């Protein structure tokens, strides 16, 4: 997008674009064509009906009239058609479906241009050539994050694989319900292997691979995000990108054991295949509260794992010889100034230390920073640490109107938070830690945040956050 442009996005639920002939499922292209043309007209109308906070935004939006029609429910469509997500057949269908949507969206926009004229900035655009044509919208397609939309539509998000076939959902009065993927539940009931106990066990393990009662056909078709290798994630994104004007939102899932080299390989592959952007998620890499996913404890139960953890003393990882970081200076009232240095290694923040003038409380600040350092290298959640130190008040700081921190510990917390908001947002990993999940920040929810299309979505309450 150009400066001062605004998003105008819509997504077609592909799971609803399926027809049956003689009991065989296939893509309903007539229905899809109709929906594409209606959607293009609708999104073009949105431009005229919307109000914008700045005249510059209004001018840019009216001038280019960009719209972003995309899709969701892709993984659901594949399961209904009996096509594994990580297969060449899926890539071929992706080309077929997205090229169809791209072509029909352009035809719809050209029809609108005949009716309403082309976009005002048409002259000098890529369409303004002898071979070009009048068109209403400068762009017509985008595959956006559809976390909240997909919850409302009860379908898979964007072009993402199914995140989980069965998972626990928290409801009122701390009750827990087992939420099962609609299409998996339907297949399980049709084939006769559905049971509440099995669905609960799948939610606990996170995969259907090891269940002998489930036919191998369904194990191939109903693959989840963590069973799809990073290479297949990128190949799928690149296939769609070929037929999309703007960017394609997609998350590449990595295991906790992924290395920098693994990430580099995926970024370079995405670049070579023509992706406009790439988002990766490495399990355990978020600087938020984490829970262990039981499905990754090979050969042990949750109770056994917990008992073993309690028997072992937590030991911090060693401090490396070389670190990188930054130093921030804060005024601490009559005590002068405090300099807070935050350093990190390849696994995240590994140490914090402070320096104060002669009037500052050097001993206290050094003790706090040492404790924080050893806690960080022990894998303790950074948010939990910040909650303990930020907001601590000292009369010396509060009494000085030119001081912007509440105390030395508060200054340390603010320095760490400042560092996190910089370029190290994804650097906080639990060394050798288990697979982990992010917890929804909404009060009283406690649901799991799923990485989808560059965003994080809670399917328990609908909260979403894009980073």
Short mmCIF file of C-alpha atoms in Angstrom, two decimals:
data_model
loop_
_atom_site.label_atom_id
_atom_site.label_comp_id
_atom_site.label_asym_id
_atom_site.label_seq_id
_atom_site.Cartn_x
_atom_site.Cartn_y
_atom_site.Cartn_z
CA UNK A 1 0.00 0.00 0.00
CA UNK A 2 1.05 3.56 -0.64
CA UNK A 3 1.20 6.22 2.08
CA UNK A 4 -2.28 7.31 3.25
CA UNK A 5 -4.07 4.44 1.55
CA UNK A 6 -6.59 2.45 3.61
CA UNK A 7 -7.42 -1.23 3.70
CA UNK A 8 -10.68 -2.34 2.11
CA UNK A 9 -10.76 -6.10 2.46
CA UNK A 10 -13.22 -8.92 1.96
CA UNK A 11 -12.89 -12.70 2.07
CA UNK A 12 -14.86 -15.44 0.33
CA UNK A 13 -15.49 -18.60 2.33
CA UNK A 14 -14.32 -21.31 -0.06
CA UNK A 15 -15.86 -24.01 2.09
CA UNK A 16 -19.22 -22.74 0.80
CA UNK A 17 -18.11 -22.91 -2.85
CA UNK A 18 -18.51 -26.68 -3.22
CA UNK A 19 -21.10 -28.65 -5.16
CA UNK A 20 -21.89 -32.36 -5.37
CA UNK A 21 -22.46 -34.35 -8.55
CA UNK A 22 -23.33 -38.03 -8.20
CA UNK A 23 -22.02 -37.91 -4.65
CA UNK A 24 -18.66 -36.45 -5.71
CA UNK A 25 -17.58 -33.06 -4.33
CA UNK A 26 -16.13 -30.43 -6.66
CA UNK A 27 -15.58 -26.67 -6.80
CA UNK A 28 -18.72 -24.76 -7.78
CA UNK A 29 -17.17 -22.21 -10.14
CA UNK A 30 -20.50 -20.73 -11.22
CA UNK A 31 -21.33 -19.85 -7.63
CA UNK A 32 -17.79 -18.60 -7.03
CA UNK A 33 -18.00 -16.35 -10.10
CA UNK A 34 -21.26 -14.84 -8.90
CA UNK A 35 -19.85 -14.19 -5.41
CA UNK A 36 -16.66 -12.60 -6.82
CA UNK A 37 -18.65 -10.13 -8.94
CA UNK A 38 -20.96 -9.23 -6.05
CA UNK A 39 -17.96 -8.82 -3.72
CA UNK A 40 -16.08 -6.50 -6.08
CA UNK A 41 -19.12 -4.25 -6.42
CA UNK A 42 -19.67 -4.32 -2.66
CA UNK A 43 -16.05 -3.38 -1.85
CA UNK A 44 -16.13 -0.59 -4.42
CA UNK A 45 -19.28 0.75 -2.75
CA UNK A 46 -17.52 0.63 0.62
CA UNK A 47 -14.99 3.18 -0.65
CA UNK A 48 -17.74 5.73 -1.34
CA UNK A 49 -19.67 5.03 1.84
CA UNK A 50 -16.70 5.16 4.24
CA UNK A 51 -15.60 8.17 6.24
CA UNK A 52 -11.90 8.82 6.77
CA UNK A 53 -10.13 10.79 9.52
CA UNK A 54 -7.85 12.71 7.12
CA UNK A 55 -8.40 14.38 3.76
CA UNK A 56 -5.12 12.83 2.55
CA UNK A 57 -6.54 9.37 3.17
CA UNK A 58 -9.78 10.21 1.37
CA UNK A 59 -7.84 11.59 -1.59
CA UNK A 60 -5.59 8.52 -1.92
CA UNK A 61 -8.42 6.03 -1.46
CA UNK A 62 -10.67 7.80 -3.98
CA UNK A 63 -7.77 8.22 -6.40
CA UNK A 64 -6.71 4.57 -6.59
CA UNK A 65 -9.85 2.79 -5.38
CA UNK A 66 -7.88 -0.28 -4.32
CA UNK A 67 -9.83 -3.23 -2.99
CA UNK A 68 -8.56 -6.51 -1.57
CA UNK A 69 -10.81 -9.48 -2.24
CA UNK A 70 -9.41 -12.67 -0.76
CA UNK A 71 -10.38 -16.04 0.61
CA UNK A 72 -10.76 -18.08 3.77
CA UNK A 73 -11.83 -21.66 4.38
CA UNK A 74 -9.13 -22.99 2.04
CA UNK A 75 -8.14 -25.85 4.34
CA UNK A 76 -11.82 -26.74 4.82
CA UNK A 77 -12.33 -26.89 1.05
CA UNK A 78 -9.38 -29.26 0.72
CA UNK A 79 -10.73 -31.62 3.38
CA UNK A 80 -14.16 -31.75 1.73
CA UNK A 81 -12.50 -32.50 -1.61
CA UNK A 82 -10.29 -35.13 0.03
CA UNK A 83 -7.03 -33.37 -0.85
CA UNK A 84 -4.12 -33.22 1.64
CA UNK A 85 -2.90 -29.67 2.31
CA UNK A 86 0.74 -30.66 1.78
CA UNK A 87 0.33 -32.19 -1.68
CA UNK A 88 0.98 -31.27 -5.31
CA UNK A 89 -2.73 -31.70 -5.95
CA UNK A 90 -3.46 -28.95 -3.41
CA UNK A 91 -1.00 -26.61 -5.14
CA UNK A 92 -2.63 -27.26 -8.51
CA UNK A 93 -6.07 -26.52 -7.08
CA UNK A 94 -4.71 -23.34 -5.46
CA UNK A 95 -3.54 -22.13 -8.88
CA UNK A 96 -6.88 -23.01 -10.44
CA UNK A 97 -9.04 -21.37 -7.77
CA UNK A 98 -6.99 -18.20 -7.22
CA UNK A 99 -6.37 -17.56 -10.91
CA UNK A 100 -10.12 -17.86 -11.43
CA UNK A 101 -10.82 -15.35 -8.64
CA UNK A 102 -8.14 -12.99 -9.99
CA UNK A 103 -9.50 -13.10 -13.55
CA UNK A 104 -13.13 -12.70 -12.51
CA UNK A 105 -12.32 -9.84 -10.14
CA UNK A 106 -10.65 -8.00 -13.01
CA UNK A 107 -13.64 -8.62 -15.28
CA UNK A 108 -15.97 -7.35 -12.55
CA UNK A 109 -13.83 -4.25 -12.05
CA UNK A 110 -13.75 -3.58 -15.80
CA UNK A 111 -17.53 -3.85 -15.91
CA UNK A 112 -17.73 -1.32 -13.10
CA UNK A 113 -15.41 1.01 -15.02
CA UNK A 114 -17.86 1.01 -17.93
CA UNK A 115 -20.64 1.87 -15.51
CA UNK A 116 -18.84 4.24 -13.12
CA UNK A 117 -15.56 5.18 -14.91
CA UNK A 118 -12.02 4.00 -14.10
CA UNK A 119 -10.13 5.04 -10.98
CA UNK A 120 -9.05 8.74 -11.10
CA UNK A 121 -5.31 7.98 -11.02
CA UNK A 122 -5.61 5.71 -14.07
CA UNK A 123 -3.39 7.91 -16.26
CA UNK A 124 0.21 6.78 -15.92
CA UNK A 125 -0.75 3.54 -14.17
CA UNK A 126 0.21 0.04 -15.33
CA UNK A 127 -3.17 -0.18 -17.10
CA UNK A 128 -2.53 3.00 -19.13
CA UNK A 129 -0.91 1.29 -22.12
CA UNK A 130 -2.00 0.51 -25.69
CA UNK A 131 -2.70 -3.04 -24.55
CA UNK A 132 -4.32 -1.90 -21.29
CA UNK A 133 -7.96 -1.49 -20.41
CA UNK A 134 -10.22 0.73 -18.33
CA UNK A 135 -10.66 -0.66 -14.82
CA UNK A 136 -12.43 0.63 -11.74
CA UNK A 137 -9.93 -0.49 -9.09
CA UNK A 138 -6.13 -0.27 -9.17
CA UNK A 139 -5.93 -3.61 -7.35
CA UNK A 140 -8.62 -6.19 -6.70
CA UNK A 141 -7.10 -9.05 -4.69
CA UNK A 142 -5.39 -9.54 -1.34
CA UNK A 143 -5.31 -12.52 1.01
CA UNK A 144 -5.66 -10.94 4.44
CA UNK A 145 -5.57 -12.32 7.99
CA UNK A 146 -9.07 -13.57 8.69
CA UNK A 147 -8.84 -14.57 12.34
CA UNK A 148 -12.05 -12.92 13.54
CA UNK A 149 -13.88 -13.36 10.23
CA UNK A 150 -13.17 -17.09 10.16
CA UNK A 151 -14.49 -17.48 13.70
CA UNK A 152 -17.74 -15.78 12.69
CA UNK A 153 -17.97 -17.88 9.51
CA UNK A 154 -16.90 -21.06 11.36
CA UNK A 155 -14.23 -21.88 8.81
CA UNK A 156 -10.46 -22.21 8.61
CA UNK A 157 -8.46 -18.98 8.52
CA UNK A 158 -7.26 -17.58 5.18
CA UNK A 159 -5.07 -20.10 3.36
CA UNK A 160 -3.77 -21.55 6.63
CA UNK A 161 -3.92 -25.26 7.40
CA UNK A 162 -6.30 -26.32 10.15
CA UNK A 163 -4.66 -25.31 13.43
CA UNK A 164 -6.25 -28.06 15.53
CA UNK A 165 -8.86 -30.72 14.82
CA UNK A 166 -10.03 -30.74 18.42
CA UNK A 167 -9.28 -28.31 21.22
CA UNK A 168 -10.54 -27.26 24.63
CA UNK A 169 -12.76 -24.17 24.83
CA UNK A 170 -13.43 -22.38 28.11
CA UNK A 171 -17.01 -21.31 28.76
CA UNK A 172 -18.96 -19.85 31.69
CA UNK A 173 -18.34 -20.98 35.27
CA UNK A 174 -14.96 -22.44 34.31
CA UNK A 175 -16.60 -25.24 32.32
CA UNK A 176 -14.58 -26.74 29.49
CA UNK A 177 -16.02 -27.83 26.15
CA UNK A 178 -14.29 -29.86 23.48
CA UNK A 179 -14.48 -27.92 20.21
CA UNK A 180 -14.12 -30.16 17.14
CA UNK A 181 -13.47 -29.07 13.57
CA UNK A 182 -16.81 -29.19 11.75
CA UNK A 183 -15.59 -31.22 8.79
CA UNK A 184 -13.55 -33.64 10.86
CA UNK A 185 -16.53 -34.25 13.14
CA UNK A 186 -18.77 -34.83 10.14
CA UNK A 187 -16.31 -37.31 8.63
CA UNK A 188 -15.82 -39.09 11.95
CA UNK A 189 -19.57 -39.55 12.40
CA UNK A 190 -20.05 -40.74 8.83
CA UNK A 191 -17.25 -43.30 9.17
CA UNK A 192 -18.36 -44.38 12.63
CA UNK A 193 -15.22 -43.58 14.64
CA UNK A 194 -16.57 -40.51 16.43
CA UNK A 195 -16.78 -40.48 20.22
CA UNK A 196 -16.51 -37.75 22.84
CA UNK A 197 -13.65 -39.65 24.47
CA UNK A 198 -11.70 -39.81 21.20
CA UNK A 199 -12.19 -36.10 20.52
CA UNK A 200 -10.96 -35.28 24.02
CA UNK A 201 -7.92 -37.49 23.52
CA UNK A 202 -7.16 -35.78 20.19
CA UNK A 203 -7.42 -32.39 21.91
CA UNK A 204 -4.94 -33.63 24.50
CA UNK A 205 -2.43 -35.03 22.00
CA UNK A 206 -2.83 -32.43 19.26
CA UNK A 207 -2.65 -34.91 16.36
CA UNK A 208 -4.55 -37.92 14.99
CA UNK A 209 -1.45 -39.63 13.61
CA UNK A 210 -1.12 -42.21 16.41
CA UNK A 211 -4.79 -43.26 16.62
CA UNK A 212 -5.29 -46.71 15.11
CA UNK A 213 -9.07 -46.29 15.15
CA UNK A 214 -8.86 -43.48 12.57
CA UNK A 215 -8.49 -44.66 8.94
CA UNK A 216 -5.22 -43.68 7.24
CA UNK A 217 -7.11 -41.77 4.54
CA UNK A 218 -8.33 -39.23 7.08
CA UNK A 219 -4.88 -38.97 8.63
CA UNK A 220 -3.55 -37.85 5.25
CA UNK A 221 -6.37 -35.39 4.57
CA UNK A 222 -6.81 -33.83 8.02
CA UNK A 223 -3.29 -32.54 8.60
CA UNK A 224 -2.77 -29.66 11.03
CA UNK A 225 -0.49 -26.63 10.89
CA UNK A 226 2.31 -28.22 12.93
CA UNK A 227 2.32 -31.30 10.70
CA UNK A 228 2.94 -29.20 7.60
CA UNK A 229 6.65 -28.57 7.06
CA UNK A 230 7.88 -24.97 6.59
CA UNK A 231 8.73 -25.71 2.94
CA UNK A 232 5.12 -26.66 2.22
CA UNK A 233 3.86 -23.56 4.02
CA UNK A 234 5.99 -21.38 1.73
CA UNK A 235 5.12 -23.28 -1.44
CA UNK A 236 1.42 -22.85 -0.72
CA UNK A 237 1.83 -19.13 -0.08
CA UNK A 238 3.90 -18.65 -3.24
CA UNK A 239 1.30 -20.49 -5.33
CA UNK A 240 -1.42 -18.10 -4.21
CA UNK A 241 0.87 -15.06 -4.48
CA UNK A 242 1.25 -15.61 -8.23
CA UNK A 243 -2.42 -14.69 -8.70
CA UNK A 244 -2.82 -11.97 -6.06
CA UNK A 245 -2.24 -8.24 -6.65
CA UNK A 246 -1.18 -7.38 -3.12
CA UNK A 247 0.39 -9.47 -0.36
CA UNK A 248 -0.67 -12.88 0.91
CA UNK A 249 -0.98 -13.24 4.67
CA UNK A 250 0.41 -16.57 5.86
CA UNK A 251 2.17 -17.96 8.93
CA UNK A 252 4.98 -20.50 8.58
CA UNK A 253 5.04 -22.71 11.67
CA UNK A 254 8.41 -23.80 13.10
CA UNK A 255 9.12 -26.20 15.92
CA UNK A 256 10.90 -24.95 19.02
CA UNK A 257 14.10 -26.63 17.83
CA UNK A 258 14.29 -24.53 14.65
CA UNK A 259 17.62 -22.78 14.10
CA UNK A 260 18.51 -19.43 12.58
CA UNK A 261 19.63 -21.33 9.49
CA UNK A 262 16.19 -22.96 9.17
CA UNK A 263 14.52 -19.56 9.31
CA UNK A 264 16.99 -18.10 6.81
CA UNK A 265 16.30 -20.93 4.37
CA UNK A 266 12.56 -20.25 4.52
CA UNK A 267 12.99 -16.50 4.04
CA UNK A 268 15.24 -17.07 1.03
CA UNK A 269 12.85 -19.63 -0.45
CA UNK A 270 9.96 -17.18 -0.05
CA UNK A 271 12.04 -14.52 -1.80
CA UNK A 272 12.99 -16.82 -4.67
CA UNK A 273 9.40 -17.99 -5.16
CA UNK A 274 8.10 -14.42 -5.37
CA UNK A 275 6.31 -13.95 -2.04
CA UNK A 276 5.83 -10.30 -1.09
CA UNK A 277 6.28 -11.05 2.61
CA UNK A 278 6.64 -13.91 5.04
CA UNK A 279 5.67 -14.41 8.67
CA UNK A 280 7.19 -17.15 10.80
CA UNK A 281 6.17 -18.48 14.18
CA UNK A 282 8.62 -20.53 16.21
CA UNK A 283 7.01 -22.36 19.11
CA UNK A 284 8.05 -20.87 22.43
CA UNK A 285 9.23 -17.62 20.87
CA UNK A 286 6.60 -15.25 22.20
CA UNK A 287 7.34 -13.02 25.16
CA UNK A 288 4.06 -13.98 26.80
CA UNK A 289 2.70 -16.48 29.27
CA UNK A 290 3.16 -20.02 27.98
CA UNK A 291 1.64 -23.40 28.66
CA UNK A 292 3.05 -26.74 27.66
CA UNK A 293 1.15 -28.56 24.96
CA UNK A 294 0.82 -32.08 26.21
CA UNK A 295 0.88 -33.64 22.76
CA UNK A 296 4.62 -33.09 22.58
CA UNK A 297 5.48 -35.19 25.62
CA UNK A 298 6.43 -38.41 23.90
CA UNK A 299 5.68 -41.40 26.06
CA UNK A 300 4.67 -39.54 29.20
CA UNK A 301 1.53 -38.16 30.77
CA UNK A 302 0.95 -34.60 31.92
CA UNK A 303 1.08 -35.65 35.58
CA UNK A 304 4.33 -37.56 35.12
CA UNK A 305 5.91 -34.64 33.27
CA UNK A 306 4.89 -32.21 36.01
CA UNK A 307 6.31 -34.44 38.75
CA UNK A 308 9.59 -34.81 36.87
CA UNK A 309 9.85 -31.03 36.41
CA UNK A 310 9.26 -30.45 40.12
CA UNK A 311 12.07 -32.84 41.00
CA UNK A 312 14.55 -30.98 38.84
CA UNK A 313 16.00 -27.68 39.97
CA UNK A 314 15.87 -24.95 37.36
CA UNK A 315 19.33 -23.90 36.25
CA UNK A 316 19.98 -20.80 34.15
CA UNK A 317 21.68 -21.13 30.81
CA UNK A 318 25.26 -19.79 30.82
CA UNK A 319 25.93 -16.21 29.86
CA UNK A 320 27.63 -16.11 26.43
CA UNK A 321 30.93 -14.32 25.86
CA UNK A 322 29.39 -11.99 23.29
CA UNK A 323 26.03 -10.23 23.62
CA UNK A 324 24.29 -7.33 21.94
CA UNK A 325 21.97 -4.74 23.39
CA UNK A 326 21.35 -1.14 24.31
CA UNK A 327 21.63 1.26 27.26
CA UNK A 328 18.96 3.75 28.37
CA UNK A 329 19.37 6.67 30.72
CA UNK A 330 16.67 7.69 33.22
CA UNK A 331 16.48 10.51 35.75
CA UNK A 332 15.73 9.24 39.28
CA UNK A 333 15.09 12.54 41.06
CA UNK A 334 17.56 13.62 43.74
CA UNK A 335 19.42 10.34 43.29
CA UNK A 336 20.70 11.54 39.92
CA UNK A 337 20.59 9.20 36.95
CA UNK A 338 20.44 5.48 36.34
CA UNK A 339 21.82 3.79 33.23
CA UNK A 340 20.10 0.49 32.38
CA UNK A 341 21.78 -1.89 29.93
CA UNK A 342 19.75 -4.72 28.37
CA UNK A 343 21.68 -7.38 26.47
CA UNK A 344 20.56 -10.43 24.51
CA UNK A 345 21.99 -13.51 22.87
CA UNK A 346 20.48 -15.65 20.10
CA UNK A 347 17.85 -17.00 22.53
CA UNK A 348 16.62 -13.64 23.79
CA UNK A 349 17.38 -11.24 26.64
CA UNK A 350 20.09 -12.76 28.81
CA UNK A 351 21.18 -10.01 31.19
CA UNK A 352 20.36 -6.62 32.66
CA UNK A 353 22.76 -4.44 34.61
CA UNK A 354 22.68 -0.92 35.96
CA UNK A 355 25.00 1.93 36.74
CA UNK A 356 24.16 4.84 39.05
CA UNK A 357 25.95 7.93 40.25
CA UNK A 358 27.32 8.39 43.75
CA UNK A 359 23.90 9.45 45.04
CA UNK A 360 22.00 6.50 43.59
CA UNK A 361 21.29 3.25 45.40
CA UNK A 362 23.84 1.17 43.51
CA UNK A 363 23.58 -1.92 45.73
CA UNK A 364 19.79 -2.23 45.38
CA UNK A 365 19.83 -1.64 41.62
CA UNK A 366 22.63 -4.15 41.11
CA UNK A 367 20.81 -6.77 43.19
CA UNK A 368 17.58 -6.31 41.21
CA UNK A 369 19.34 -6.48 37.86
CA UNK A 370 21.30 -9.61 38.87
CA UNK A 371 18.12 -11.38 39.95
CA UNK A 372 16.36 -10.39 36.73
CA UNK A 373 19.30 -11.63 34.65
CA UNK A 374 19.39 -15.06 36.25
CA UNK A 375 15.60 -15.32 36.03
CA UNK A 376 15.62 -14.50 32.32
CA UNK A 377 18.28 -17.12 31.60
CA UNK A 378 16.16 -19.65 33.49
CA UNK A 379 13.32 -19.29 31.00
CA UNK A 380 10.87 -17.39 33.21
CA UNK A 381 8.21 -15.48 31.26
CA UNK A 382 9.31 -11.89 30.72
CA UNK A 383 5.82 -10.45 31.26
CA UNK A 384 5.68 -12.02 34.71
CA UNK A 385 8.97 -10.35 35.60
CA UNK A 386 7.84 -6.95 34.33
CA UNK A 387 4.61 -7.15 36.31
CA UNK A 388 6.65 -7.53 39.49
CA UNK A 389 9.02 -4.59 38.98
CA UNK A 390 7.10 -2.01 36.94
CA UNK A 391 5.03 0.35 39.04
CA UNK A 392 7.15 0.10 42.20
CA UNK A 393 7.20 3.61 43.71
CA UNK A 394 9.98 5.56 45.38
CA UNK A 395 9.32 8.92 47.06
CA UNK A 396 12.51 10.39 45.58
CA UNK A 397 11.29 9.81 42.02
CA UNK A 398 7.66 10.69 42.65
CA UNK A 399 8.57 14.04 44.23
CA UNK A 400 10.47 15.18 41.11
CA UNK A 401 8.13 16.36 38.35
CA UNK A 402 10.91 15.98 35.75
CA UNK A 403 11.32 12.28 36.52
CA UNK A 404 9.43 9.88 34.24
CA UNK A 405 10.00 6.69 36.21
CA UNK A 406 8.60 5.72 39.60
CA UNK A 407 11.75 4.08 41.01
CA UNK A 408 14.96 2.29 40.02
CA UNK A 409 13.15 -1.07 39.57
CA UNK A 410 10.50 0.71 37.49
CA UNK A 411 13.26 2.20 35.32
CA UNK A 412 14.73 -1.27 34.77
CA UNK A 413 11.32 -2.60 33.76
CA UNK A 414 10.73 0.28 31.36
CA UNK A 415 14.14 -0.26 29.76
CA UNK A 416 13.37 -3.94 29.19
CA UNK A 417 9.97 -3.09 27.73
CA UNK A 418 11.53 -0.47 25.45
CA UNK A 419 14.03 -3.07 24.25
CA UNK A 420 11.27 -5.58 23.52
CA UNK A 421 9.33 -3.08 21.42
CA UNK A 422 12.36 -2.60 19.22
CA UNK A 423 13.83 -5.19 16.88
CA UNK A 424 13.85 -8.09 19.33
CA UNK A 425 10.16 -8.81 19.57
CA UNK A 426 10.53 -12.45 18.58
CA UNK A 427 13.89 -13.13 20.26
CA UNK A 428 12.60 -14.37 23.61
CA UNK A 429 12.85 -18.15 23.47
CA UNK A 430 12.83 -20.71 26.24
CA UNK A 431 16.12 -22.51 25.79
CA UNK A 432 15.39 -26.13 25.01
CA UNK A 433 11.87 -25.51 26.20
CA UNK A 434 8.73 -27.39 25.27
CA UNK A 435 6.26 -26.47 22.60
CA UNK A 436 4.26 -23.57 23.95
CA UNK A 437 1.20 -21.50 23.31
CA UNK A 438 0.23 -17.89 23.87
CA UNK A 439 -2.59 -17.13 26.30
CA UNK A 440 -5.36 -14.66 25.41
CA UNK A 441 -4.91 -11.37 27.35
CA UNK A 442 -8.66 -10.75 27.62
CA UNK A 443 -9.71 -10.80 31.27
CA UNK A 444 -11.46 -14.00 32.26
CA UNK A 445 -10.82 -15.78 28.95
CA UNK A 446 -7.66 -17.86 29.29
CA UNK A 447 -8.03 -19.20 25.75
CA UNK A 448 -5.23 -20.16 23.39
CA UNK A 449 -3.92 -17.60 20.89
CA UNK A 450 -3.37 -19.28 17.52
CA UNK A 451 -0.89 -17.79 15.00
CA UNK A 452 -2.84 -17.24 11.79
CA UNK A 453 -1.81 -15.14 8.82
CA UNK A 454 0.62 -12.94 10.71
CA UNK A 455 -1.85 -12.36 13.54
CA UNK A 456 -2.80 -14.13 16.77
CA UNK A 457 -6.41 -15.16 17.26
CA UNK A 458 -8.27 -16.54 20.27
CA UNK A 459 -11.03 -18.87 19.12
CA UNK A 460 -12.39 -18.90 22.65
CA UNK A 461 -13.51 -15.24 22.81
CA UNK A 462 -12.66 -13.86 19.35
CA UNK A 463 -9.82 -11.55 20.49
CA UNK A 464 -7.19 -10.96 17.81
CA UNK A 465 -3.90 -9.11 17.66
CA UNK A 466 -1.67 -8.42 14.68
CA UNK A 467 2.04 -7.70 15.13
#
